[in-house]
Structure formats: structure tokens, C-alpha cells
Amino acid sequence: MSFGERISATIMTAKLTRLVGPHVFYLDAREVIKTDNNFGNASVDFRVTDERIVRHFASHGSTPHIQVATGFIGSTLHGNDSTTLGRGGSDYTASIFGAALDAEEIEIWTDVDGVLSADPRIVPEALLMASMSYKEAMEMSYFGAKVIYPPTMEPALLKQIPLRIKNTFNPASPGTLICQNPEASPYLLRGITSIAKVSLLSIEGAGMVGVPGVAGRLFGSLARNNISVILISQASSEHSICLALDPTLAHPAKQVILQEFELEILKHQIDGVVEEENLSVVAAVGGNMKSTLGVSGTIFKTLGDHSINIKAIAQGSSELNISFVIREQDMHKAITAVHHQIFETVPSYALYIIGPGLIGSHLLSQIGALHTPSFAIKIVAVMDSKKMVFHRRGIHPLHWQEHLQSGEASNLHLFVQNMIHSYHRHRILIDCSSSDQVAQIYADVLSQGVHVVTPNKKANSSSLDYYRQLRGAAEKGRARFLYETNVGAALPVIHTLKGLSMTGDSITRVEGVLSGTLSFLFNEFDGRSSFSAVLKEAQRLGYTEPDPRDDLNGMDVARKLLILAREAGLPLEMTDIQVENLVPVGCQAATTVAEFYERLGQEGDAMYGHRLQQAQEKGCRLRYIATLQASQATVQLREIDADHPAFHLKGSENIVVYTTARYDKYPLVIRGPGAGAQVTAAGVLADLLSIC
């Protein structure tokens, strides 16, 4: 024992002698630090120790010199047996010497820049605290902060000598100054720390209420058995007392308490002792709590927002520390969530993006071009059909492909679990896929407080029960479900309809061209080219699905109309909508797209050429129109005259016409680009920014 310290100090003495000269001396601290015989955690006799340290340094005269002393060790006053000073004993040794010599400042050199606002292994963004009070440092060290240990501060505190924590590997860092009167902090807390593993004992019973001496007997019995308690919480009714202890002491403590209150338990005055395991204590520490209202409310609301349940709470009258007991599995999430709430200068929003395809990639580019000084957007996860990647500190929106290439295999369940259990206060799922499977996770994530933004129509156009479930889940989780781009890309179609309904207007009719693909098709189909030729051109320009029949069957338009009907308050299902399938019967069975086009040229061109001719003879045009009126919902190809708002549509424009009690004579018309990845991505971004 002690050979490591003595060898290290000898080597250091020799090295310094070569560097600075002969005035360097080796000091075996056992000669001056005198302790009791508690060998693994010895207590220092400060009266004798201080005298010996002062005498030793005085014996070297006034000539400047360096003493290289061993840390961590001392010796008994009688017998000179070697002892150790316990955890943090080397730092403790420095403090003992500094206090004995009335030093101006005591420096403790460690492997971090100073005292941080949280454990950087849990919160990589933890901040360096420039200064803090002795009491704040004591509270943090007691509850798990391992930069400095309570015994180290005691000698310095008694002499009011400042302690500075410095980093051996980064000496340029100013470190943390621990003193009586630290600089004012701009934050409510100095730090958040924890004890990872504790057990909780709960004692309750009607026989405890108003009975003097119960607490005295409880803690006296534990003290007699050398059992230390980490945290105490008692209800004001005196009906129950909770104790947090080291798990290794929990069972012995339970037996001691059962023995102490054996008679009261037999008489049913006390119900017994309940032991809970796998718990943690988290402590929020800071002198500013004493003069600031609402700190505990902020902390506990943050925990509630992250679905973290509190088992016990304790706060001393000094108001330097709020401690709470939670499940061990929630500890990291609790620390990071509270840290972000207290120490973030601007709110941060964590994005989980599924489907970085056409729309998703444009969205990421648009996010990359944003300048948002009042809040921060952080992309923490991206998933496509093959791979997914998570990055706690954020994925650059313009370099997401590189991160995704090095990601792991896609797993929707793991993706959701990561998102739900994330420490981020503001979590947003952005689903740019067209997946039914992804749409089915919305209810779960909304109920867990995750906002959802999506152009994916599958959720809102599924069963009416699921449509309603989504609204209930969003309300339960206090999350927002935004889907403006479900209909009309970035056009304010759904927002306007909601506004009309919320302000008491009555919707009498909804009519519109809701497909950019089919709008382009019939705007361009004027008789100069065949129907199949115009369709091929639309596909070449990227307006259609890989198989154009997915556009022509009308189901995409029907989904959009169903969403509008439900937003208008009508309890419709997809089966309630009459849909005209534009794929000629003879083309529906084609096994390939090439075969489909061949059959369309043979059968469809003549059919649609005839319908166009009939319309043109009447001065009309063909438009594929969705109509909702008096609970009747239809999607069909219609002839419209020049008075109809859709008559003059161009390109891939969409149009929606709302006829209401207020907009009766002159209906409300919304018209503009209704298709295109870039436009749709802009609509998704607008929904996202409305949350931030």
C-alpha cells in the first residue's frame, strides 16, 4: 500500500530537479498527515497535521522551493502505520496542505475542464461552470459529481480558500473556481447530477400520524447499525416516510426497521416496509433557486412532458438542491431533458425524418438554407427503406446521404423506440414516405408527446376509427399533428377549411381538382395529341407514378376528398366515395406498363378522344373533379364550362372551391401549384416551422 504514490512522487522529484534545479524536495506525506486507524478511509487530525505541515515548510527557510508530496496517504499518530484517505484522497491531500499553509488558492488538476453542468457522458453539450459556491459544489459532489469530492472542500471551506478545478490535458482552460461568493450565473441551476443505483424503502401507517419520536426511532436504529441514508422524504400528514439508500444497504436497513417497529406492525399501526429497486436519484443544484419562482415547476413539468414518473422528492430549506427519485432506466432521459430545458439559450427541435426521397431530400435542402436565430433545428435521425442513422449532436441537412450510407439496417420499431425515449424536449417525426406501415405508428408517437408532420395521406384516409384515434393520441400527448400537404401540396387547403369550421361557418359544398398529375393530363389533352401520348409526356416529366394506373384509378384523389370530408366534420369512410376509374376496363389487366400503354392506344385513345370532342362541341373542357355536398362524395371526369373556376387551370395546378354560409354567392377559391416535390417540401417545412 502507498508504493504507487511514493514511486510517482520520487520520479516527479527527479524530473523537476533536472528541469529547475536543486530546490526540489520529496515529501512523504505520512510524515506530516496524521490520522486515526480507519485504514481505508482515515480521518485527519487537523490540529497535529497543520502543525507538522507548517513546521516542515518552515524548516526549509524562506528560499523558494518545490515540495513534491505523496497524495492519498497518511499515517497513524501512534505507531506510524500507513493509512489511506479514501476516495479522492490525492485531491484531499492538496486541500489539506493548502489550508494548513493559508494558500491564496488551491488548484486541483483532473481530466476535465472543471465542474460541468452535467456528466458529459450523458449530456455531451454540458457547459463549463466558471464558478460556484462551496455549498453548491458540496451538493453536486454528494449527489454523484465526481470532479471533486466533499472531503476535498472541507479544509478549504474552513479557511475560505478558493479551490480551482483545472484540466491536466487542457491547461489553457480557465477551469472552475469554487469560492464563498461566486460570480452570478445566468442559469437557474449550476448543474444536474445523479446517483445511478439506489433502492427506496417506504414506511407508512396510521399509527405514525402525530406520534412523537417515530422518525427519531427510525433514524436512530439505522445509525446504530451504521446505515447511511441518501435521501429522505416525508409527507406532511406524517403518514409515510421514504428513504433512498445504497442498494447494498437496503435489505439490512429493511430488517433493522422491521425489528425496531415489530410491535407497531403486529398492532397494524404500521403497514410494514416496502422496498423498491432499480431506482436513481437526480439532483438539480443551484443557488439561484432560492430567489427564483417556479424552478421546481419547470423541472417537474419537463419530467412530465417526457413521461417520467417521480417516486419521491426532497428539498432542503437552503433551496440549493431539489432531489427526486425516478426509475433507473429514466435517469439519462431525465438529466438530459432537464439540462436542455434549463441551459439551452434557444429552444431546440429534434427531427426524425422518414423517407428522404424526392420530397424528403428537397425538405432537407430547404432546412439547410434556413436561418433561425430564435430556435435551433437538429436532425437527429434519418431512415429510408434500407438504412437508418442516428446522430445525437445532429446530422447536417446538406450531408445526410454520407451519414445514411454508414448507417445500420432500417428497423421501424427501433427507430420509434429511439424517438419515444429520446431526451429531447421537442421531438418531431417528419414522414415523407407513402408507407402504410409508417402511418400506423403515428398514434403511438403522438401519445408519447412526439409531434408529427407529414404529406403521407395514408393515416388520415384510413379507417374513421384510426382518424379519430390520431386526434385523441395528439391530445393525450399534447402533441401537434400537421398534414397540410395531404391535399394540394403547399396550398392552404386544410388550414382554410379548419379555419372556416372553427369560426362557425357552415360548409355546404367542396369541389376541386386535387391531383396535379390529372390536372396536367386534362389541361394538356386538347385534341392535338392522343390521350396516351399526353400521359406518356406527363410520365416523362415526372408527374405520374411509375405505373400511371396508380394515378388514373382515382384513389389518390378519393383519399384527399375523404380527408377534406372528415375535416369538414363528415364521418365518411372510403367506401362512401363514388370513384370513376379512368383506366379503361380493357387496360386494367395489363401485366406491365408497356402493355398498359399498348392497350390504352388501342382502346383508351378513341374513348377519351370521343369524350373530349363532345365537351369541346359544347364549349366545355374535361376536368377530373372531386365533389362533396350533403354527405355525397364523388370523384369523376366532368365537362365544365367557362364559368367554372377550374376551366382556366394550367399545367399541374390544383384548385379547391369552398361554398359556405358566408361564401355562398362568391365561393372561396384556392388555386395554385398542387404537385411537385419542391413545392410539397415547402409545405412540410411550413408545418414544421409552425411548431418551432
XYZ file of C-alpha atoms in Angstrom:
692
model
C 0.000 0.000 0.000
C 1.170 3.528 -0.888
C 4.042 2.315 -3.105
C 2.460 3.815 -6.238
C 2.206 7.263 -4.675
C 5.737 7.158 -3.304
C 7.283 5.921 -6.559
C 5.385 8.525 -8.620
C 6.454 11.357 -6.299
C 10.091 10.160 -6.399
C 10.090 10.128 -10.206
C 8.483 13.577 -10.345
C 11.035 14.955 -7.885
C 13.919 13.671 -10.011
C 12.426 15.082 -13.200
C 11.770 18.509 -11.701
C 15.250 18.623 -10.224
C 16.715 18.206 -13.695
C 14.389 20.864 -15.107
C 14.514 23.608 -12.450
C 17.469 22.873 -10.211
C 18.233 21.580 -6.718
C 15.445 23.314 -4.774
C 13.013 20.434 -5.292
C 12.292 18.119 -2.369
C 10.454 14.839 -1.982
C 7.934 14.749 0.853
C 6.356 11.562 2.131
C 3.009 12.879 3.349
C 2.902 10.207 6.039
C 5.431 12.321 7.939
C 3.022 15.229 8.309
C -0.571 13.988 7.761
C -1.714 12.213 10.882
C -4.936 10.205 11.035
C -6.929 7.708 13.031
C -6.656 3.990 12.323
C -9.636 3.720 9.950
C -7.188 2.486 7.338
C -9.307 2.578 4.169
C -10.953 5.924 4.881
C -8.931 7.577 7.601
C -9.966 10.769 9.385
C -7.344 13.504 9.611
C -6.249 15.005 12.918
C -6.066 18.563 11.622
C -4.553 20.112 14.745
C -1.495 17.867 14.614
C -1.371 17.764 10.819
C -1.470 21.539 10.348
C 1.313 21.994 12.929
C 3.530 19.407 11.213
C 2.964 20.862 7.716
C 3.778 24.394 8.851
C 6.858 23.175 10.745
C 8.072 21.156 7.755
C 7.843 24.045 5.309
C 9.409 26.449 7.832
C 12.379 24.098 8.177
C 13.304 24.841 4.561
C 13.663 28.533 5.261
C 12.446 31.379 3.097
C 14.255 30.290 -0.050
C 11.713 29.464 -2.800
C 11.478 25.727 -3.290
C 9.171 22.985 -4.521
C 7.798 20.182 -2.386
C 6.616 17.072 -4.251
C 4.303 15.363 -1.769
C 2.638 11.978 -1.989
C -1.123 12.088 -2.224
C -3.785 9.828 -0.789
C -1.770 8.585 2.197
C -1.134 9.474 5.808
C -0.126 7.627 8.954
C -1.489 6.999 12.410
C -0.394 9.334 15.157
C 0.697 6.451 17.357
C 2.591 3.731 15.570
C 3.060 5.496 12.233
C 1.073 2.826 10.423
C 0.246 3.809 6.832
C -3.367 4.837 6.164
C -5.298 5.961 3.096
C -7.626 8.939 2.929
C -10.392 7.321 0.891
C -11.920 8.285 -2.432
C -10.421 11.444 -3.906
C -7.615 11.221 -1.362
C -4.983 12.886 -3.552
C -7.157 15.958 -4.099
C -7.905 15.889 -0.378
C -4.159 15.927 0.326
C -3.721 19.076 -1.791
C -6.530 20.773 0.102
C -5.037 19.772 3.461
C -1.676 21.301 2.523
C -3.234 24.436 1.037
C -5.385 25.088 4.085
C -2.532 24.458 6.524
C -0.315 26.929 4.634
C -3.076 29.535 4.184
C -2.619 29.439 0.404
C -4.269 32.092 -1.742
C -5.792 29.402 -3.955
C -5.786 25.604 -4.133
C -5.647 24.018 -7.593
C -6.994 20.534 -8.264
C -5.821 19.090 -11.579
C -8.063 16.449 -13.109
C -9.082 15.101 -16.539
C -11.935 17.520 -17.331
C -12.032 21.279 -17.785
C -13.755 21.875 -14.457
C -17.178 21.366 -12.968
C -19.664 20.852 -15.788
C -23.397 21.393 -15.750
C -23.899 17.622 -16.177
C -21.933 14.457 -16.779
C -20.613 14.882 -20.353
C -21.036 11.143 -20.926
C -24.776 11.706 -20.531
C -25.014 15.251 -21.888
C -22.253 15.934 -24.424
C -23.407 19.565 -24.578
C -22.730 20.093 -20.854
C -21.411 23.562 -20.042
C -18.341 24.507 -18.027
C -19.276 26.428 -14.887
C -16.893 29.369 -14.423
C -17.523 29.468 -10.690
C -19.758 28.158 -7.937
C -20.087 28.356 -4.192
C -18.660 25.838 -1.747
C -22.197 24.784 -0.842
C -23.189 24.255 -4.470
C -20.051 22.191 -5.080
C -20.693 20.147 -1.930
C -24.258 19.406 -3.042
C -23.127 18.361 -6.517
C -20.311 16.173 -5.222
C -22.577 14.488 -2.673
C -25.020 13.546 -5.418
C -22.521 11.958 -7.737
C -20.441 14.687 -9.424
C -17.029 13.013 -9.495
C -14.874 16.024 -10.366
C -14.427 16.892 -6.718
C -15.256 15.004 -3.521
C -16.752 16.518 -0.345
C -13.694 15.904 1.898
C -11.527 17.919 -0.508
C -13.607 21.014 0.078
C -13.759 20.870 3.841
C -10.247 22.238 4.655
C -10.591 24.967 2.007
C -14.067 25.913 3.214
C -12.910 26.271 6.832
C -10.168 28.681 5.769
C -12.273 30.309 2.979
C -9.581 29.471 0.435
C -10.801 29.286 -3.181
C -10.455 25.961 -4.978
C -9.837 25.917 -8.720
C -10.501 22.780 -10.795
C -8.179 22.547 -13.821
C -7.673 20.075 -16.676
C -4.277 18.383 -16.928
C -4.898 17.734 -20.636
C -6.163 21.247 -21.370
C -4.229 23.662 -19.151
C -5.409 26.674 -21.190
C -8.954 26.185 -19.896
C -9.765 28.604 -17.057
C -11.365 25.808 -15.055
C -13.960 26.263 -12.317
C -13.416 28.450 -9.260
C -15.126 27.256 -6.072
C -15.359 30.054 -3.540
C -17.585 31.757 -0.997
C -19.014 34.387 -3.334
C -19.026 33.124 -6.940
C -19.960 35.190 -9.969
C -23.677 35.389 -10.696
C -24.844 32.706 -13.113
C -27.270 33.432 -15.976
C -28.800 29.989 -15.442
C -31.294 28.808 -12.845
C -29.025 25.901 -11.927
C -25.319 25.284 -11.593
C -25.666 21.667 -12.537
C -27.582 18.409 -12.605
C -26.054 15.311 -11.086
C -27.177 11.856 -10.038
C -26.636 8.642 -8.129
C -27.333 5.876 -10.619
C -28.328 2.993 -8.365
C -30.458 3.370 -5.238
C -33.233 1.496 -3.505
C -36.240 3.096 -1.851
C -37.746 1.994 1.445
C -41.240 3.244 2.277
C -42.718 3.072 5.770
C -46.320 4.082 6.247
C -49.241 3.579 8.567
C -51.936 5.390 10.506
C -50.017 4.750 13.720
C -47.294 7.150 12.596
C -49.555 10.202 12.353
C -48.874 12.687 15.131
C -46.846 10.210 17.192
C -43.688 11.844 18.603
C -40.393 10.028 18.193
C -41.204 7.811 15.208
C -38.646 9.498 12.980
C -36.120 9.533 15.829
C -36.522 5.798 16.370
C -36.299 5.144 12.636
C -33.075 7.053 12.038
C -31.606 6.097 15.385
C -31.972 2.402 14.599
C -30.289 2.898 11.224
C -27.449 4.937 12.754
C -26.769 2.268 15.369
C -26.266 -0.168 12.504
C -24.006 2.194 10.511
C -26.556 2.526 7.713
C -26.346 5.827 5.838
C -29.385 7.336 4.114
C -29.016 9.228 0.825
C -32.394 10.979 0.709
C -35.387 11.383 3.000
C -38.924 12.352 2.029
C -41.873 12.606 4.412
C -45.488 13.501 3.702
C -46.858 16.436 5.695
C -49.572 14.119 7.030
C -46.780 12.131 8.736
C -48.436 9.030 7.296
C -45.359 7.889 5.378
C -41.573 8.249 5.206
C -39.404 7.302 2.226
C -35.679 6.583 2.415
C -33.293 6.251 -0.518
C -30.257 4.084 0.209
C -27.383 2.327 -1.471
C -28.851 -0.955 -2.819
C -26.363 -2.991 -0.781
C -27.796 -1.439 2.405
C -31.470 -1.671 1.517
C -32.159 -5.190 2.746
C -30.205 -4.798 6.031
C -31.992 -1.481 6.585
C -35.360 -3.119 5.992
C -34.612 -5.791 8.589
C -33.485 -3.153 11.104
C -36.692 -1.160 10.615
C -38.902 -4.266 10.861
C -37.208 -5.173 14.115
C -37.466 -1.623 15.513
C -41.201 -1.367 14.764
C -42.099 -5.010 15.303
C -44.771 -4.193 17.900
C -46.391 -1.443 15.801
C -46.528 -3.780 12.790
C -48.176 -6.512 14.851
C -50.778 -3.986 16.008
C -51.273 -2.841 12.367
C -50.287 0.674 13.326
C -47.554 0.487 10.690
C -48.167 -1.406 7.465
C -44.631 -2.682 7.075
C -41.709 -1.717 4.858
C -41.933 -1.663 1.077
C -38.670 -1.962 -0.840
C -38.310 -0.723 -4.435
C -35.220 -1.436 -6.521
C -33.654 -0.239 -9.780
C -34.080 3.444 -8.985
C -31.885 6.539 -9.293
C -31.606 9.900 -7.558
C -31.268 13.013 -9.704
C -30.354 16.314 -8.063
C -30.765 19.792 -9.536
C -28.335 22.153 -7.775
C -28.053 25.932 -7.837
C -28.107 28.941 -5.567
C -30.365 30.861 -7.961
C -33.285 28.622 -6.999
C -33.585 30.474 -3.713
C -34.528 33.758 -5.375
C -36.429 32.462 -8.409
C -40.054 31.409 -8.570
C -41.166 28.350 -10.488
C -37.912 26.399 -10.707
C -39.390 23.199 -9.299
C -42.430 23.662 -11.548
C -40.170 23.920 -14.593
C -38.235 20.807 -13.620
C -41.261 18.664 -12.857
C -43.156 19.819 -15.945
C -40.171 18.840 -18.049
C -40.168 15.387 -16.472
C -43.896 15.081 -17.069
C -43.500 16.104 -20.710
C -41.126 13.161 -21.082
C -43.413 10.708 -19.261
C -41.017 10.316 -16.335
C -42.711 9.389 -13.081
C -41.309 10.632 -9.762
C -41.178 8.235 -6.806
C -40.020 10.686 -4.117
C -38.980 14.335 -3.828
C -36.761 16.149 -1.329
C -35.708 19.789 -0.963
C -33.799 21.355 1.889
C -34.605 24.718 3.444
C -31.441 26.143 1.853
C -33.179 25.721 -1.542
C -29.851 24.802 -3.116
C -30.976 21.356 -4.167
C -34.110 19.671 -5.481
C -33.668 15.901 -5.493
C -36.048 13.298 -6.862
C -36.128 9.541 -7.170
C -37.046 8.006 -10.533
C -36.658 4.687 -12.339
C -33.046 3.930 -13.181
C -33.965 3.437 -16.844
C -35.247 7.038 -16.951
C -32.144 8.628 -15.407
C -30.322 9.584 -18.609
C -33.501 10.920 -20.187
C -34.346 12.948 -17.064
C -30.886 14.521 -16.798
C -30.699 15.429 -20.470
C -34.270 16.705 -20.638
C -33.878 18.970 -17.582
C -30.462 20.114 -18.796
C -31.833 21.131 -22.170
C -34.729 22.947 -20.519
C -32.517 24.911 -18.125
C -29.332 25.519 -20.093
C -30.460 25.918 -23.705
C -30.377 29.582 -24.692
C -32.769 28.929 -27.588
C -35.278 26.067 -27.894
C -34.044 23.088 -29.884
C -36.209 20.836 -32.057
C -35.080 17.282 -32.817
C -36.199 15.979 -36.210
C -36.698 12.311 -37.038
C -37.096 12.067 -40.809
C -38.506 9.015 -42.591
C -38.406 8.905 -46.376
C -35.601 11.141 -47.688
C -36.744 10.582 -51.278
C -37.950 13.302 -53.629
C -39.944 15.296 -51.090
C -37.661 14.427 -48.178
C -34.441 15.395 -49.952
C -35.911 18.749 -51.006
C -37.053 19.297 -47.427
C -33.554 18.628 -46.101
C -32.091 21.105 -48.593
C -34.630 23.739 -47.547
C -33.833 23.150 -43.870
C -30.154 23.589 -44.716
C -30.894 27.026 -46.173
C -32.794 28.233 -43.086
C -31.549 30.929 -40.733
C -33.363 30.588 -37.406
C -31.698 32.624 -34.652
C -34.656 32.245 -32.268
C -34.612 28.434 -32.279
C -32.459 25.514 -33.376
C -33.430 22.646 -35.659
C -31.405 19.478 -35.217
C -31.803 16.450 -37.489
C -31.053 13.546 -35.168
C -32.264 10.601 -37.285
C -32.930 9.736 -40.931
C -34.386 6.489 -42.274
C -35.154 5.224 -45.761
C -36.325 1.777 -46.848
C -32.851 0.260 -46.436
C -30.861 2.145 -43.809
C -31.245 4.412 -40.820
C -28.825 6.603 -38.901
C -28.948 8.340 -35.519
C -26.711 11.221 -34.529
C -27.224 12.803 -31.135
C -25.475 16.052 -31.984
C -27.226 16.415 -35.311
C -26.876 15.472 -38.970
C -26.030 18.303 -41.352
C -29.043 18.666 -43.680
C -26.802 19.022 -46.722
C -24.684 15.956 -45.930
C -27.294 13.471 -44.757
C -26.503 10.965 -47.552
C -22.985 10.416 -46.212
C -24.327 9.693 -42.726
C -27.047 7.393 -44.040
C -24.624 5.348 -46.127
C -22.727 4.421 -42.977
C -25.931 3.710 -41.046
C -27.453 0.454 -39.871
C -30.242 -1.613 -41.411
C -33.662 0.039 -41.233
C -35.838 -1.100 -38.353
C -39.019 0.878 -37.799
C -39.521 -0.461 -34.271
C -36.031 0.584 -33.148
C -36.459 3.941 -34.872
C -39.686 4.582 -32.964
C -38.224 3.452 -29.639
C -35.246 5.773 -30.079
C -37.602 8.637 -30.836
C -40.007 7.969 -27.959
C -37.232 7.568 -25.391
C -35.160 10.480 -26.649
C -34.153 13.116 -24.107
C -35.045 15.956 -26.482
C -37.867 18.101 -25.211
C -39.251 18.895 -28.674
C -39.339 15.832 -30.910
C -40.836 15.942 -34.392
C -41.429 12.990 -36.693
C -41.459 14.020 -40.352
C -42.814 11.230 -42.541
C -42.169 11.923 -46.216
C -42.828 8.323 -47.214
C -46.054 6.910 -48.622
C -45.910 3.908 -46.311
C -48.992 2.409 -44.655
C -46.731 0.834 -42.036
C -45.209 4.160 -41.038
C -48.662 5.778 -40.922
C -49.707 3.194 -38.352
C -47.090 4.376 -35.824
C -48.483 7.909 -35.632
C -50.892 7.197 -32.767
C -48.154 5.696 -30.598
C -45.667 8.510 -31.103
C -48.284 11.269 -30.762
C -49.432 9.832 -27.439
C -45.797 9.999 -26.267
C -45.549 13.722 -26.988
C -43.865 13.485 -30.396
C -45.207 15.950 -32.977
C -45.966 14.520 -36.418
C -45.659 16.408 -39.720
C -46.430 14.517 -42.905
C -47.519 14.694 -46.543
C -48.380 10.963 -46.277
C -52.156 10.651 -46.761
C -52.407 7.041 -45.580
C -53.132 7.802 -41.914
C -55.871 10.378 -42.409
C -57.541 8.358 -45.158
C -57.510 5.024 -43.335
C -60.433 3.945 -41.152
C -62.512 6.582 -39.424
C -61.664 4.929 -36.098
C -57.949 5.452 -36.702
C -58.554 9.020 -37.886
C -60.260 9.732 -34.559
C -57.631 7.782 -32.620
C -54.935 10.063 -34.011
C -56.707 13.157 -32.660
C -57.103 11.531 -29.259
C -53.456 10.486 -29.203
C -52.316 14.011 -30.073
C -54.463 15.423 -27.275
C -53.154 12.861 -24.792
C -49.536 13.553 -25.670
C -50.072 17.318 -26.041
C -48.504 16.950 -29.465
C -49.389 18.505 -32.804
C -50.394 16.504 -35.857
C -49.884 18.584 -39.011
C -50.670 17.379 -42.525
C -51.413 20.440 -44.675
C -49.633 18.788 -47.594
C -52.070 15.848 -47.596
C -54.163 17.882 -50.026
C -52.913 20.460 -52.517
C -49.190 20.288 -51.712
C -48.318 23.641 -50.097
C -51.673 25.286 -50.824
C -53.529 26.297 -47.614
C -56.420 23.940 -48.293
C -56.769 22.133 -44.950
C -55.799 25.157 -42.862
C -58.506 27.231 -44.556
C -61.140 24.524 -44.109
C -60.303 24.198 -40.410
C -60.472 27.957 -40.017
C -63.913 28.102 -41.602
C -65.228 25.338 -39.354
C -63.632 26.697 -36.174
C -65.156 30.137 -36.718
C -68.652 28.695 -37.065
C -69.083 28.775 -40.831
C -71.169 26.017 -42.395
C -69.604 24.093 -45.292
C -72.242 23.392 -47.950
C -70.077 22.249 -50.858
C -66.433 21.354 -51.553
C -65.275 20.959 -55.118
C -61.866 20.760 -56.677
C -59.186 19.369 -58.908
C -56.990 17.616 -56.331
C -54.419 15.802 -58.469
C -51.510 17.658 -60.052
C -50.975 14.696 -62.356
C -54.552 14.553 -63.617
C -54.756 18.329 -63.776
C -51.747 18.381 -66.126
C -53.172 15.494 -68.130
C -56.514 17.130 -68.919
C -55.087 20.643 -69.223
C -52.768 19.354 -71.973
C -55.231 16.962 -73.592
C -56.792 19.310 -76.152
C -57.048 17.038 -79.205
C -53.711 17.844 -80.805
C -52.172 14.709 -79.283
C -53.714 11.413 -78.279
C -54.607 10.696 -74.661
C -51.857 8.071 -74.351
C -49.272 10.455 -75.833
C -50.139 13.160 -73.292
C -49.977 10.581 -70.497
C -46.513 9.457 -71.650
C -45.357 13.085 -71.666
C -46.679 13.528 -68.127
C -44.720 10.466 -67.052
C -41.567 11.731 -68.797
C -41.835 14.990 -66.847
C -42.122 13.077 -63.569
C -45.760 13.925 -62.839
C -47.041 10.331 -62.654
C -46.321 7.318 -60.514
C -44.048 4.664 -62.075
C -47.258 2.893 -63.073
C -49.654 5.624 -64.343
C -52.639 3.476 -63.453
C -51.995 4.413 -59.811
C -52.908 7.980 -60.817
C -55.692 7.131 -63.267
C -57.615 4.870 -60.886
C -58.659 7.962 -58.893
C -57.846 6.541 -55.455
C -55.315 9.275 -54.658
C -57.976 11.915 -55.342
C -60.524 9.910 -53.328
C -58.170 9.861 -50.323
C -57.795 13.623 -50.495
C -61.556 14.134 -50.741
C -62.082 11.779 -47.799
C -59.661 13.851 -45.713
C -61.474 17.069 -46.601
C -64.835 15.480 -45.793
C -63.602 14.391 -42.364
C -62.054 17.806 -41.703
C -65.469 19.284 -42.543
C -66.989 17.061 -39.861
C -68.483 14.288 -42.011
C -67.904 10.726 -40.681
C -67.178 9.142 -44.052
C -65.266 6.004 -44.970
C -63.525 5.359 -48.279
C -66.400 3.093 -49.334
C -68.734 6.109 -49.142
C -66.965 7.821 -52.057
C -68.032 7.076 -55.638
C -64.882 6.982 -57.770
C -64.675 6.903 -61.540
C -61.676 4.803 -62.553
C -60.059 6.434 -65.599
C -58.250 3.233 -66.558
C -60.307 1.666 -69.353
C -61.580 -1.790 -68.438
C -59.522 -3.439 -71.140
C -56.322 -1.866 -69.784
C -56.761 -2.782 -66.134
C -55.488 -6.334 -66.533
C -52.242 -5.375 -68.284
C -49.308 -7.006 -66.526
C -46.696 -4.375 -67.436
C -46.656 -0.625 -68.010
C -45.635 -1.199 -71.633
C -48.612 -3.495 -72.159
C -50.856 -0.929 -70.487
C -49.763 1.786 -72.919
C -50.297 -0.547 -75.846
C -53.840 -1.339 -74.774
C -54.506 2.317 -73.926
C -53.572 3.282 -77.501
C -55.922 0.656 -78.846
C -58.898 1.319 -76.563
C -58.460 4.442 -74.491
C -57.355 6.965 -77.098
C -60.556 6.573 -79.058
C -62.721 6.646 -75.935
C -61.143 9.780 -74.499
C -60.923 11.405 -77.919
C -64.675 10.999 -78.228
C -65.346 12.435 -74.765
C -63.100 15.424 -75.492
C -64.874 16.095 -78.778
C -68.268 16.034 -77.043
C -67.060 18.523 -74.451
C -65.474 20.862 -76.981
C -68.640 20.943 -79.071
C -70.380 22.405 -76.006
C -67.595 24.911 -75.347
C -66.521 22.857 -72.301
C -63.338 21.232 -71.057
C -62.686 17.940 -69.281
C -61.623 18.046 -65.660
C -61.282 15.241 -63.092
C -63.198 16.766 -60.182
C -63.823 15.751 -56.580
C -67.138 16.939 -55.152
C -68.549 16.852 -51.637
C -72.100 18.013 -50.979
C -74.654 16.941 -48.385
C -72.634 13.864 -47.387
C -72.405 12.800 -51.028
C -68.818 12.389 -52.194
C -67.902 11.743 -55.837
C -64.742 11.716 -57.931
C -65.382 11.791 -61.663
C -64.393 13.178 -65.059
C -66.735 16.046 -65.840
C -67.409 18.552 -68.578
C -67.188 22.104 -67.216
C -67.973 25.388 -68.914
C -66.109 28.693 -68.876
C -67.930 29.857 -65.737
C -66.427 27.077 -63.632
C -63.344 28.113 -61.599
C -61.421 25.050 -62.873
C -61.933 25.939 -66.552
C -58.769 28.037 -66.826
C -56.373 25.781 -64.917
C -52.871 25.446 -66.351
C -50.096 22.902 -66.007
C -50.374 20.889 -62.799
C -52.410 23.462 -60.880
C -54.850 22.363 -58.199
C -57.983 24.205 -57.259
C -60.359 23.906 -54.308
C -63.655 25.763 -54.134
C -65.401 26.151 -50.771
C -69.058 27.147 -50.788
C -70.209 28.041 -47.280
C -72.860 30.023 -45.500
C -70.533 33.036 -45.616
C -69.036 32.313 -49.047
C -72.274 31.473 -50.814
C -72.738 33.845 -53.730
C -68.999 34.079 -54.338
C -67.314 30.839 -53.209
C -63.841 30.869 -51.681
C -61.302 29.704 -54.266
C -57.784 28.371 -53.546
C -55.657 27.803 -56.636
C -52.015 27.173 -57.342
C -49.331 24.513 -57.820
C -50.664 21.268 -56.404
C -47.827 18.929 -57.235
C -44.052 18.777 -57.290
C -41.553 17.648 -54.685
C -40.105 21.104 -54.087
C -43.484 22.746 -53.526
C -44.677 19.910 -51.291
C -41.454 20.049 -49.276
C -42.046 23.776 -48.743
C -45.476 22.951 -47.355
C -43.980 20.368 -44.989
C -41.401 22.941 -43.887
C -44.147 25.480 -43.223
C -45.909 22.952 -40.965
C -42.610 22.241 -39.202
C -41.899 25.919 -38.600
C -45.385 26.442 -37.166
C -44.348 24.113 -34.315
C -40.998 25.803 -33.672
